[in-house]
Short mmCIF file of C-alpha atoms and ligand atoms in Angstrom, two decimals:
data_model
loop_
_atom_site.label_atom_id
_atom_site.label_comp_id
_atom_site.label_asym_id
_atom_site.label_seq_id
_atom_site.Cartn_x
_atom_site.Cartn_y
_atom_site.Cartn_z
CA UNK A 1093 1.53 142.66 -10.08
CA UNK A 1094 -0.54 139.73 -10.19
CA UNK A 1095 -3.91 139.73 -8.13
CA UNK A 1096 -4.62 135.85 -8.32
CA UNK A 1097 -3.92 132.69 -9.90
CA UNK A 1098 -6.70 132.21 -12.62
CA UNK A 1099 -6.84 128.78 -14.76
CA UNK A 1100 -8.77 128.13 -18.24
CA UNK A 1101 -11.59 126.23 -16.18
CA UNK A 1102 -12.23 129.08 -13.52
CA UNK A 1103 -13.22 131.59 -16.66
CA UNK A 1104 -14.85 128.48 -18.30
CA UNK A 1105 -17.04 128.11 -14.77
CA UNK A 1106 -17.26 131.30 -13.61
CA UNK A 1107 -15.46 131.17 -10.63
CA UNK A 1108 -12.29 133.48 -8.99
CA UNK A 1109 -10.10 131.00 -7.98
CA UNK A 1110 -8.75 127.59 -8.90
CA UNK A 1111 -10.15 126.10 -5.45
CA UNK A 1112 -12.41 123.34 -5.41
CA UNK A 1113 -13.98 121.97 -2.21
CA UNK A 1114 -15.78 119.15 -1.33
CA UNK A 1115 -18.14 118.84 1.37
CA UNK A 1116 -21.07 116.97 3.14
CA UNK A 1117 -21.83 120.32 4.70
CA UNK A 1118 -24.46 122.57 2.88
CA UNK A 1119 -22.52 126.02 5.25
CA UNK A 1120 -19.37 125.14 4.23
CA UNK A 1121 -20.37 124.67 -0.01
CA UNK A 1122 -22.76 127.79 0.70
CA UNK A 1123 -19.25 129.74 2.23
CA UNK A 1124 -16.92 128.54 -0.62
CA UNK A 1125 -18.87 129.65 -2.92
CA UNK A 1126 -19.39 133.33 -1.59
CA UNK A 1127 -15.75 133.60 -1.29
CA UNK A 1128 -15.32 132.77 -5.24
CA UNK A 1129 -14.18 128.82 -5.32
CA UNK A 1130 -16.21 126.12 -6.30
CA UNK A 1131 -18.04 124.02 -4.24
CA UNK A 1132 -19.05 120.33 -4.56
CA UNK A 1133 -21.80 118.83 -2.14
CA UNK A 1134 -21.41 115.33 -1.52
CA UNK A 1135 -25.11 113.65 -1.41
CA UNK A 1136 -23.54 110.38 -1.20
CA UNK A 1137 -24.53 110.16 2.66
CA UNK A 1138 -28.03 111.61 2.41
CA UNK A 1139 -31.44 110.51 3.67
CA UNK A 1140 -32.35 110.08 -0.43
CA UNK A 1141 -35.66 111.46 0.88
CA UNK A 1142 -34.23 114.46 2.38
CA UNK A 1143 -32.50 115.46 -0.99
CA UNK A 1144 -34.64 117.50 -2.58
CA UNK A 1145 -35.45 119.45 -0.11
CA UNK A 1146 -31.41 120.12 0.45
CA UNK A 1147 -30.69 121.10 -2.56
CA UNK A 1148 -33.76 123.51 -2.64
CA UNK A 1149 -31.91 125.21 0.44
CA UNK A 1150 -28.60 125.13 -1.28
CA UNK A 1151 -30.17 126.77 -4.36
CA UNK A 1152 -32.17 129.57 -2.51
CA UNK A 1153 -28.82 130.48 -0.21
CA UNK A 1154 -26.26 129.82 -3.69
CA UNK A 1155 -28.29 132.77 -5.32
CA UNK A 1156 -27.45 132.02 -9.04
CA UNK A 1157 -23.36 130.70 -7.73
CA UNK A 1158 -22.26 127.72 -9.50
CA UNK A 1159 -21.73 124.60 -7.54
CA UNK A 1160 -21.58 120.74 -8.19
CA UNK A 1161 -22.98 117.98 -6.12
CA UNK A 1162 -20.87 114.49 -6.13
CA UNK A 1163 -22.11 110.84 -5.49
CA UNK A 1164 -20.46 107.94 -5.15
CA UNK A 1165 -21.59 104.98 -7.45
CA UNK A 1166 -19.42 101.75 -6.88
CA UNK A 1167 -20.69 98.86 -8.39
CA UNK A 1168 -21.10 95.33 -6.94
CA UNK A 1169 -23.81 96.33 -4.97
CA UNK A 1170 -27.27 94.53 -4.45
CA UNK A 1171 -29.87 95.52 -6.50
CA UNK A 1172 -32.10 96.49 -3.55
CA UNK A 1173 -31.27 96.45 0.32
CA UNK A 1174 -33.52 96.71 2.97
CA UNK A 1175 -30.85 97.47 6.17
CA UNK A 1176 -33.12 94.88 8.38
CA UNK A 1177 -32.34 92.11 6.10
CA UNK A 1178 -29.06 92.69 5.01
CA UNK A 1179 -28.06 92.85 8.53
CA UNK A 1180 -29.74 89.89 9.64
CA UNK A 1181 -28.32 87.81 6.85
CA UNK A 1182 -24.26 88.99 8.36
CA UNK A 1183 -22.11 86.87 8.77
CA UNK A 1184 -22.84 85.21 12.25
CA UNK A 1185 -18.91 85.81 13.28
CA UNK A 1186 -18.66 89.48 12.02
CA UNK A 1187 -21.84 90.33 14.01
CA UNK A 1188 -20.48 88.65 17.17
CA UNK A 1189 -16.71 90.36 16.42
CA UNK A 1190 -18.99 93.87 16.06
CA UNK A 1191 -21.25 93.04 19.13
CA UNK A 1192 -17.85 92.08 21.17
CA UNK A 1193 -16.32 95.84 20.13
CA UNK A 1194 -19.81 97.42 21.20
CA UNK A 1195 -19.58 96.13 24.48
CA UNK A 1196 -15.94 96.83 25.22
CA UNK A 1197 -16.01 100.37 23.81
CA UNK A 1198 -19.11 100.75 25.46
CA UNK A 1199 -20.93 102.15 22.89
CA UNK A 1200 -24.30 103.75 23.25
CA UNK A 1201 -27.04 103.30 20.57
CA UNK A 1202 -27.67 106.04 18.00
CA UNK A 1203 -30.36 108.09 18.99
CA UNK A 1204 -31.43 110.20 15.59
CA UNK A 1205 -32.42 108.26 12.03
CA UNK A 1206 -29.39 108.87 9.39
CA UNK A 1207 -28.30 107.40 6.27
CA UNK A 1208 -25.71 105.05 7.88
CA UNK A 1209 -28.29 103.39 10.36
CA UNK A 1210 -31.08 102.91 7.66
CA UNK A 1211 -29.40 102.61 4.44
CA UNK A 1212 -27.93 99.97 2.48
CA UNK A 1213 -25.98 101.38 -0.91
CA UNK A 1214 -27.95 99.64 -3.80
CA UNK A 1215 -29.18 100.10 -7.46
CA UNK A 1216 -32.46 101.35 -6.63
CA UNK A 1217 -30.82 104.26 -3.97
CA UNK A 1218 -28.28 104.98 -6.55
CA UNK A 1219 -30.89 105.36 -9.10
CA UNK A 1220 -32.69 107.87 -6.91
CA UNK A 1221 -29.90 109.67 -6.17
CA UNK A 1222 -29.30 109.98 -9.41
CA UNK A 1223 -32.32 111.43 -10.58
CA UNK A 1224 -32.68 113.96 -7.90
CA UNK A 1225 -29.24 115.07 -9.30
CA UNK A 1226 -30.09 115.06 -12.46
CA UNK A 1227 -33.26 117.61 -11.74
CA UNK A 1228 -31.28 119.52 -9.11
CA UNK A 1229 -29.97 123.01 -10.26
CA UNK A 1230 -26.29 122.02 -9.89
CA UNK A 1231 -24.16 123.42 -12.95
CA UNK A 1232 -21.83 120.21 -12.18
CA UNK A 1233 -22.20 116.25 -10.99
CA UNK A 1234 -18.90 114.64 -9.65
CA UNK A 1235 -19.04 111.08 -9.43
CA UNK A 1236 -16.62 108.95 -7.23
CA UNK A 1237 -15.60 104.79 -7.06
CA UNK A 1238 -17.72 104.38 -9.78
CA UNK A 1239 -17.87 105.16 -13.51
CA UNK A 1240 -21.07 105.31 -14.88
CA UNK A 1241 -21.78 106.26 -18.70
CA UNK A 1242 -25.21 107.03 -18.82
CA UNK A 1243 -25.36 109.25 -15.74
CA UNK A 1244 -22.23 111.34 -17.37
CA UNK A 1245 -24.35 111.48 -20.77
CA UNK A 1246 -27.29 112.08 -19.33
CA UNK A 1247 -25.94 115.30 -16.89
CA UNK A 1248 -24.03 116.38 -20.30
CA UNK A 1249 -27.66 116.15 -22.62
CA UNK A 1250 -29.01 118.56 -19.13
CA UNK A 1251 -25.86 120.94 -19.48
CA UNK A 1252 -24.17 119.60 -16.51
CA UNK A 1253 -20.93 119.60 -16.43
CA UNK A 1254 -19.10 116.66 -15.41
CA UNK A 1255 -16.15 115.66 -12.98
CA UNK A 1256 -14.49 112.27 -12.32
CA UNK A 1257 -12.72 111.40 -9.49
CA UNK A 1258 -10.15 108.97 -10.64
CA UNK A 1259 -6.89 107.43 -9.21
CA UNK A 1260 -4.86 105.88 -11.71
CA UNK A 1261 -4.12 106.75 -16.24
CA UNK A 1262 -6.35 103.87 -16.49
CA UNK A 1263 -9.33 105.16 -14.94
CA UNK A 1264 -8.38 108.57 -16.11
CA UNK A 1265 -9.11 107.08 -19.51
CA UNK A 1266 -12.19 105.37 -19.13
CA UNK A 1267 -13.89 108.81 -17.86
CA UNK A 1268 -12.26 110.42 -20.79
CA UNK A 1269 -13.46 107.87 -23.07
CA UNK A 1270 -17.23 108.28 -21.43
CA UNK A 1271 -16.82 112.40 -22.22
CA UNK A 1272 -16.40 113.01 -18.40
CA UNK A 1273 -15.49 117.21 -18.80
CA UNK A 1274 -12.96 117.37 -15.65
CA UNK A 1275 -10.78 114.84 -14.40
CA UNK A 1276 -9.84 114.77 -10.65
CA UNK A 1277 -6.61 113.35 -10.23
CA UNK A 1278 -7.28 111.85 -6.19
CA UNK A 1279 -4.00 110.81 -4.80
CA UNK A 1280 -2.92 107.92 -2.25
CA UNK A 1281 -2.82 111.06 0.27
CA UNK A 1282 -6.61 112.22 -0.03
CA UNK A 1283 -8.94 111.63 2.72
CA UNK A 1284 -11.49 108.96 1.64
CA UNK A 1285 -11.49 106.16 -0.70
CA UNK A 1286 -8.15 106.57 -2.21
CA UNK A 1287 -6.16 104.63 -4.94
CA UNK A 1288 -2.21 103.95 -4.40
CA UNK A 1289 -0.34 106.62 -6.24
CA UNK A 1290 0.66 109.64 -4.18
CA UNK A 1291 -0.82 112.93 -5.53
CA UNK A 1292 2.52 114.44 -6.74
CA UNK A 1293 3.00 111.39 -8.58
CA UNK A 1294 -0.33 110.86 -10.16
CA UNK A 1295 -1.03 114.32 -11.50
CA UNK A 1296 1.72 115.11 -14.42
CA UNK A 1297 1.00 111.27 -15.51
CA UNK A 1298 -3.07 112.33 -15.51
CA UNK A 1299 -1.94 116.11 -17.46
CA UNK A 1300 0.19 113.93 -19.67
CA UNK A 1301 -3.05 111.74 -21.08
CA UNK A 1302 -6.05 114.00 -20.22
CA UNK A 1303 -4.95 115.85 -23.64
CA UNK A 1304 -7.92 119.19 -23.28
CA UNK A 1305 -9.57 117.45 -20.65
CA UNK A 1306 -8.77 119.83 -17.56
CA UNK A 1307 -7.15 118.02 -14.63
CA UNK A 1308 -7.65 119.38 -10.68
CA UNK A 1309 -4.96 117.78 -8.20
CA UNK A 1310 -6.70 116.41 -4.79
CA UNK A 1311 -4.80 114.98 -1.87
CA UNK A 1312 -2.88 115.98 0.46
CA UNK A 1313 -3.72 119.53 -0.57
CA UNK A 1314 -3.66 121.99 2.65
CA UNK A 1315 -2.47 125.22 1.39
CA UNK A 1316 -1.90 127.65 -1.38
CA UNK A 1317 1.45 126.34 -2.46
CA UNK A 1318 0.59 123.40 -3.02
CA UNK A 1319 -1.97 124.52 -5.56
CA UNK A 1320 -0.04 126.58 -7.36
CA UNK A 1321 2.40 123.47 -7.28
CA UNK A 1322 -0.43 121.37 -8.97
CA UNK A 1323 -0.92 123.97 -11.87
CA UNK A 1324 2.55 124.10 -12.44
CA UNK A 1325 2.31 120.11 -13.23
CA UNK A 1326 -0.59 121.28 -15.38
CA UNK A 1327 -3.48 121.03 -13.25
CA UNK A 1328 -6.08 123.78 -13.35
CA UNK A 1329 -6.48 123.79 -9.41
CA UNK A 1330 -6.57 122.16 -6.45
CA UNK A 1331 -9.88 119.84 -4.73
CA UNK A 1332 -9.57 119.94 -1.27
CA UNK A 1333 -11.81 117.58 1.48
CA UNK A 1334 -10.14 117.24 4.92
CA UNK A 1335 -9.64 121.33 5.51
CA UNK A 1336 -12.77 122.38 5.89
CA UNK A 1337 -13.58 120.52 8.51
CA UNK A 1338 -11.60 122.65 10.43
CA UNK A 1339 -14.40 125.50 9.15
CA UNK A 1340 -17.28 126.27 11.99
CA UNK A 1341 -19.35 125.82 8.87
CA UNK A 1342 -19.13 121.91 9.20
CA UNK A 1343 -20.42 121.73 12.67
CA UNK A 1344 -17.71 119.45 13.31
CA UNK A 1345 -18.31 117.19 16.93
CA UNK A 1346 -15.63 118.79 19.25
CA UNK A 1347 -14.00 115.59 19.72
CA UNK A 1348 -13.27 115.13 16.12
CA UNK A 1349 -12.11 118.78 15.42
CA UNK A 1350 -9.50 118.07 18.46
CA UNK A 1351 -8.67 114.73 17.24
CA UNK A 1352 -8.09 116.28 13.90
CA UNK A 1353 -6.15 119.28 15.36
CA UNK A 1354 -3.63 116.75 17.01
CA UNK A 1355 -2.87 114.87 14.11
CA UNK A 1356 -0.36 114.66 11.87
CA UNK A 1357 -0.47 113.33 8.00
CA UNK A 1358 0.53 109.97 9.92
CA UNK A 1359 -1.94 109.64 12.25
CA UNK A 1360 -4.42 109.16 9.35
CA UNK A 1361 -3.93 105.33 7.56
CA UNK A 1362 -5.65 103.66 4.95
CA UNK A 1363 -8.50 100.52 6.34
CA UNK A 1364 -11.45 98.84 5.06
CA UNK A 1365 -13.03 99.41 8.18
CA UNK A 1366 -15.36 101.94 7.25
CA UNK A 1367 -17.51 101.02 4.44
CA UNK A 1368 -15.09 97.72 2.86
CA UNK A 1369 -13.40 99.48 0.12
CA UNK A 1370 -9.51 101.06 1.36
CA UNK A 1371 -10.33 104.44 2.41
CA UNK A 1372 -8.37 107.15 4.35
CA UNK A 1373 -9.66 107.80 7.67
CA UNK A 1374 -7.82 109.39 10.48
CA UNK A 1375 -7.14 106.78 13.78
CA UNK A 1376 -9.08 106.29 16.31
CA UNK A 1377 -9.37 103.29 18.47
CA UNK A 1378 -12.27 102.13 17.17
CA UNK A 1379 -10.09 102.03 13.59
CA UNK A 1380 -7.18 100.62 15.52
CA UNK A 1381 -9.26 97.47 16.50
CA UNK A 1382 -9.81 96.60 13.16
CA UNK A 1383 -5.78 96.55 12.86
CA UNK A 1384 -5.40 94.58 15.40
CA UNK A 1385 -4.37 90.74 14.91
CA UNK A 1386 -7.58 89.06 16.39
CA UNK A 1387 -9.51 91.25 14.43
CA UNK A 1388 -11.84 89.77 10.99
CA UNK A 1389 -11.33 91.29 7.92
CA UNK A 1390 -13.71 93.58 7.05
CA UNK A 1391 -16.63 92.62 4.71
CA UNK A 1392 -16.79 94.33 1.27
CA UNK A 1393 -18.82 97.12 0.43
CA UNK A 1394 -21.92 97.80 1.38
CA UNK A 1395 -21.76 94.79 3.90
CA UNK A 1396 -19.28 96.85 6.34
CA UNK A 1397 -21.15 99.39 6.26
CA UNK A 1398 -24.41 97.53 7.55
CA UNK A 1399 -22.47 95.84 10.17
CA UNK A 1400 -21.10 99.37 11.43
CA UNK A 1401 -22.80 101.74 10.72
CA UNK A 1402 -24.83 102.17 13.56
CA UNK A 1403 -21.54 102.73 15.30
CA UNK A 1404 -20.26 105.11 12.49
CA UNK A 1405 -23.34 107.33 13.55
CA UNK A 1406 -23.38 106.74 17.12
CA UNK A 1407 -19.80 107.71 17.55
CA UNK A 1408 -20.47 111.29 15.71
CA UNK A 1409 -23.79 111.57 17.60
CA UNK A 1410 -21.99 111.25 20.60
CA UNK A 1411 -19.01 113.18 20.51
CA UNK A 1412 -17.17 110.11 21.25
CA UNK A 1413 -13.58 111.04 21.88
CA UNK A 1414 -11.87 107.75 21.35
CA UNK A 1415 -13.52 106.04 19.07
CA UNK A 1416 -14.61 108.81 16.26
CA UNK A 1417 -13.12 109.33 13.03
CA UNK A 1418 -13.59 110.58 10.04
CA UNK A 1419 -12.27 110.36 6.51
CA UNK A 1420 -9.40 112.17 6.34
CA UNK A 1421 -6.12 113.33 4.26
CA UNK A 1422 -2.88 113.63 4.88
CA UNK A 1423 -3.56 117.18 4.63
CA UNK A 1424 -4.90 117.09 7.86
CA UNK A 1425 -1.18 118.24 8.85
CA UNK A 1426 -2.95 121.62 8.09
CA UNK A 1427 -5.23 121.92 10.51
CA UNK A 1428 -4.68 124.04 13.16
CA UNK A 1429 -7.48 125.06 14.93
CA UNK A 1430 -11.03 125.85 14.13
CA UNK A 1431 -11.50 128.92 11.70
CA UNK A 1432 -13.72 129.72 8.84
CA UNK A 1433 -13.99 128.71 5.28
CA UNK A 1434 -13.84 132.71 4.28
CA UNK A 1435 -10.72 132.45 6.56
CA UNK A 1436 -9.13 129.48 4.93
CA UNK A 1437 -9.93 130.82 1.45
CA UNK A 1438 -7.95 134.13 1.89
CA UNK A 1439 -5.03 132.10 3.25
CA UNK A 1440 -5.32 129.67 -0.12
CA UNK A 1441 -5.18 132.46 -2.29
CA UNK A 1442 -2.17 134.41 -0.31
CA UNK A 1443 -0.33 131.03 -0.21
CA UNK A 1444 -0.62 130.65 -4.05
CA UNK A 1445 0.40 134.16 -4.02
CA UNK A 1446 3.18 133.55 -1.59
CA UNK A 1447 4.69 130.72 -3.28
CA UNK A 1448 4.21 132.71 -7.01
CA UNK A 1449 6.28 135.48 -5.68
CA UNK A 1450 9.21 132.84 -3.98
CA UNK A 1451 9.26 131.31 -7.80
CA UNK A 1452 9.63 134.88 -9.58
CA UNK A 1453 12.45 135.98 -6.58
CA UNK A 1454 14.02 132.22 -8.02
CA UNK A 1455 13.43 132.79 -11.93
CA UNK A 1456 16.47 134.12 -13.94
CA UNK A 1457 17.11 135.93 -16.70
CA UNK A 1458 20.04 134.96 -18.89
CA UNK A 1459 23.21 136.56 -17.06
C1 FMN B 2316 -14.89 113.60 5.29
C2 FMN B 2316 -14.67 113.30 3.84
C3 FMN B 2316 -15.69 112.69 3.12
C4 FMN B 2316 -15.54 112.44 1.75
N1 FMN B 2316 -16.56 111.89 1.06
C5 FMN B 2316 -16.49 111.83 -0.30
C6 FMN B 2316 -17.63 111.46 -1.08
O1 FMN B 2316 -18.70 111.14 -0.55
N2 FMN B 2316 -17.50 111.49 -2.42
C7 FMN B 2316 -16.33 111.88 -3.04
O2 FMN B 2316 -16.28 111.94 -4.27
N3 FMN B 2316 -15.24 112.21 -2.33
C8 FMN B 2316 -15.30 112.22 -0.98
N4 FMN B 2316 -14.20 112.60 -0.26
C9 FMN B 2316 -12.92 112.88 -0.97
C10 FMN B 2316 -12.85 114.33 -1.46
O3 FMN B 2316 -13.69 114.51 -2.58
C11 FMN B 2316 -11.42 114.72 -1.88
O4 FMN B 2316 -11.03 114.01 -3.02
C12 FMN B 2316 -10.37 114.53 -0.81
O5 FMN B 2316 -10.85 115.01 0.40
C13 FMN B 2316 -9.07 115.25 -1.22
O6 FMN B 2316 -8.03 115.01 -0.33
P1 FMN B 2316 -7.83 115.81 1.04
O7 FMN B 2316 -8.81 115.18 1.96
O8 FMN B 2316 -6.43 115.55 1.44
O9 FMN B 2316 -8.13 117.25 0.77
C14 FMN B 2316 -14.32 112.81 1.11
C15 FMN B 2316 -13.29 113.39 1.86
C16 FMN B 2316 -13.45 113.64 3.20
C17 FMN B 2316 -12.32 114.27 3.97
#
């Protein structure tokens, strides 16, 4: 009898089970990583200032754990940005569009300083962010959007290992050809920016090239089956985003825990309207209005994010029930209720144990 599904790369990191999760919350990597998965901290919407000083905390509570921390590098961004002049140089009819949505909604100003009312995603924050990686104590650095071959030599020459989030054989190969260690083959169904081929889809095309390159399976993921479903395409686990926001670990606002808790995988849809590149959020009305016909298109990368950001962050801050949202996958279908991530861990592993056990009851010998 079997006691757990173990892959090549949990042995090769030193982890119990083939469960990767990504989160902004430092609880919820600090939880996943006590209860033997492997934990990825995205930085990616960080005060770069406050990073250090995270990742000291993550390191004192991890006690020796592996864990990875993720950023996401797109390119096409300014070289610097200083939020006050970006935003004043907006286009005059997006500002008015934004200003018009304020005042209907109603929307109060944000109150506390955070990364979406200050900063602009540039060169020089990417370059900081990259360094304070670099020194951090993270055995791993996952990078998203963008591919980057210095950062993924560099983290190799520190003994990093690296992970590449990637969303199409194209991409996949690129990272490869850069000596990224792990691909992560993101479907159309993850939460967050998101390519267009549905998880089931992508992965066996992503095993079929990625050659000894391990592959994880994210998107869509919301239980145990559906892992072991991924390693029998030839993935070596599953990377999971939307679930543990269900997890008291993530502090999630009320509003958006209940908004989450009532949706289904079609209640979340993909729209530029959160940072200008297609991303998965769940619906809201705030991301409705951006749908709507006499609404403008929304301005590319970082731009949409300096003309709403304020809102992003004022929305959260407020508990907003209408209007907040949150990346989000259709995975979201499995979210109940608010647990814990030591909860939702045991219930990944007894689902991969579950569905093992329906497969053997299935197998047959030759009768
Ligand atoms: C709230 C949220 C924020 C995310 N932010 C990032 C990010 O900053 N960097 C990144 O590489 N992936 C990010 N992702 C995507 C996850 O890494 C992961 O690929 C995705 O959540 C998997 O699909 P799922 O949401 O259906 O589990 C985010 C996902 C969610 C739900």
């Amino acid at each position: 009898m079997s006691v757990g599904w173990r892959t090549p790369v949990c042995d090769w990191l030193g982890i119990a089970h083939p469960i990767f999760g990504f989160s902004h919350s430092v609880d919820v990597v600090v939880a996943i990583a006590r209860a033997g998965g492997y934990p990825v901290l995205g930085l990616a919407r960080e005060m770069p200032h406050e990073i250090p000083q995270i990742l000291r905390a993550v390191d004192a509570r991890m006690q020796g754990l592996p864990y990875g921390v993720d950023l996401m590098l797109p390119s096409q961004v300014p070289q610097a940005g200083d939020i006050g002049e970006v935003r004043a140089a907006l286009p005059a009819a997006h500002q008015a569009f934004v200003a018009g949505l304020r005042e209907r909604f109603a929307v109060a100003p944000p109150v506390k300083p955070s990364f979406f009312t200050s900063q602009v995603r540039s060169e020089a924050l990417f370059d900081a962010q990259i360094e304070q990686v670099l020194a951090s104590k993270a055995t791993g650095v996952a990078t998203a959007i963008g591919l980057r071959g210095d950062l993924i030599a560099r983290a190799k020459a520190r003994g990093k290992l690296t992970f590449s989030l990637i969303g199409s054989v194209r991409h996949a190969q690129k990272a490869m050809a850069m000596g990224v260690d792990v691909l992560v083959a993101q479907g159309y169904d993850a939460g967050g920016h998101t390519g267009m081929v549905g998880t089931y889809s992508l992965v066996p095309q992503i095993v079929a090239v990625a050659g000894d390159t391990p592959v994880l399976a994210a998107g869509g993921i919301g239980n145990g089956a559906q892992i072991l479903a991924a390693i029998a395409m030839g993935a070596q686990g599953g990377w999971l985003g939307t679930l543990w926001m269900a997890a008291v670990e993530n502090h999630t606002p009320p509003a958006l825990l209940a908004r989450l808790v009532a949706s289904g995988s079609e209640d979340t849809v993909i729209t530029r309207a959160h940072s200008g590149k297609p991303c998965r959020v769940v619906r809201s009305e705030w991301i409705d209005a951006w749908a709507e016909p006499s609404a403008l298109p929304a301005l590319p990368m970082p731009l949409q994010q300096a003309l709403t950001g304020d809102v992003f962050a004022s929305i959260h801050e407020h508990n907003d029930a209408r209007l907040i949202y949150e990346a989000a996958g259709q995975s979201v279908f499995a979210i109940r209720g608010s647990t814990t991530v030591a909860e939702q861990m045991r219930d990944l592993v007894a689902g991969m144990q579950e569905a093992g056990q329906r497969l053997h009851g299935f197998a047959r010998s030759k009768d």
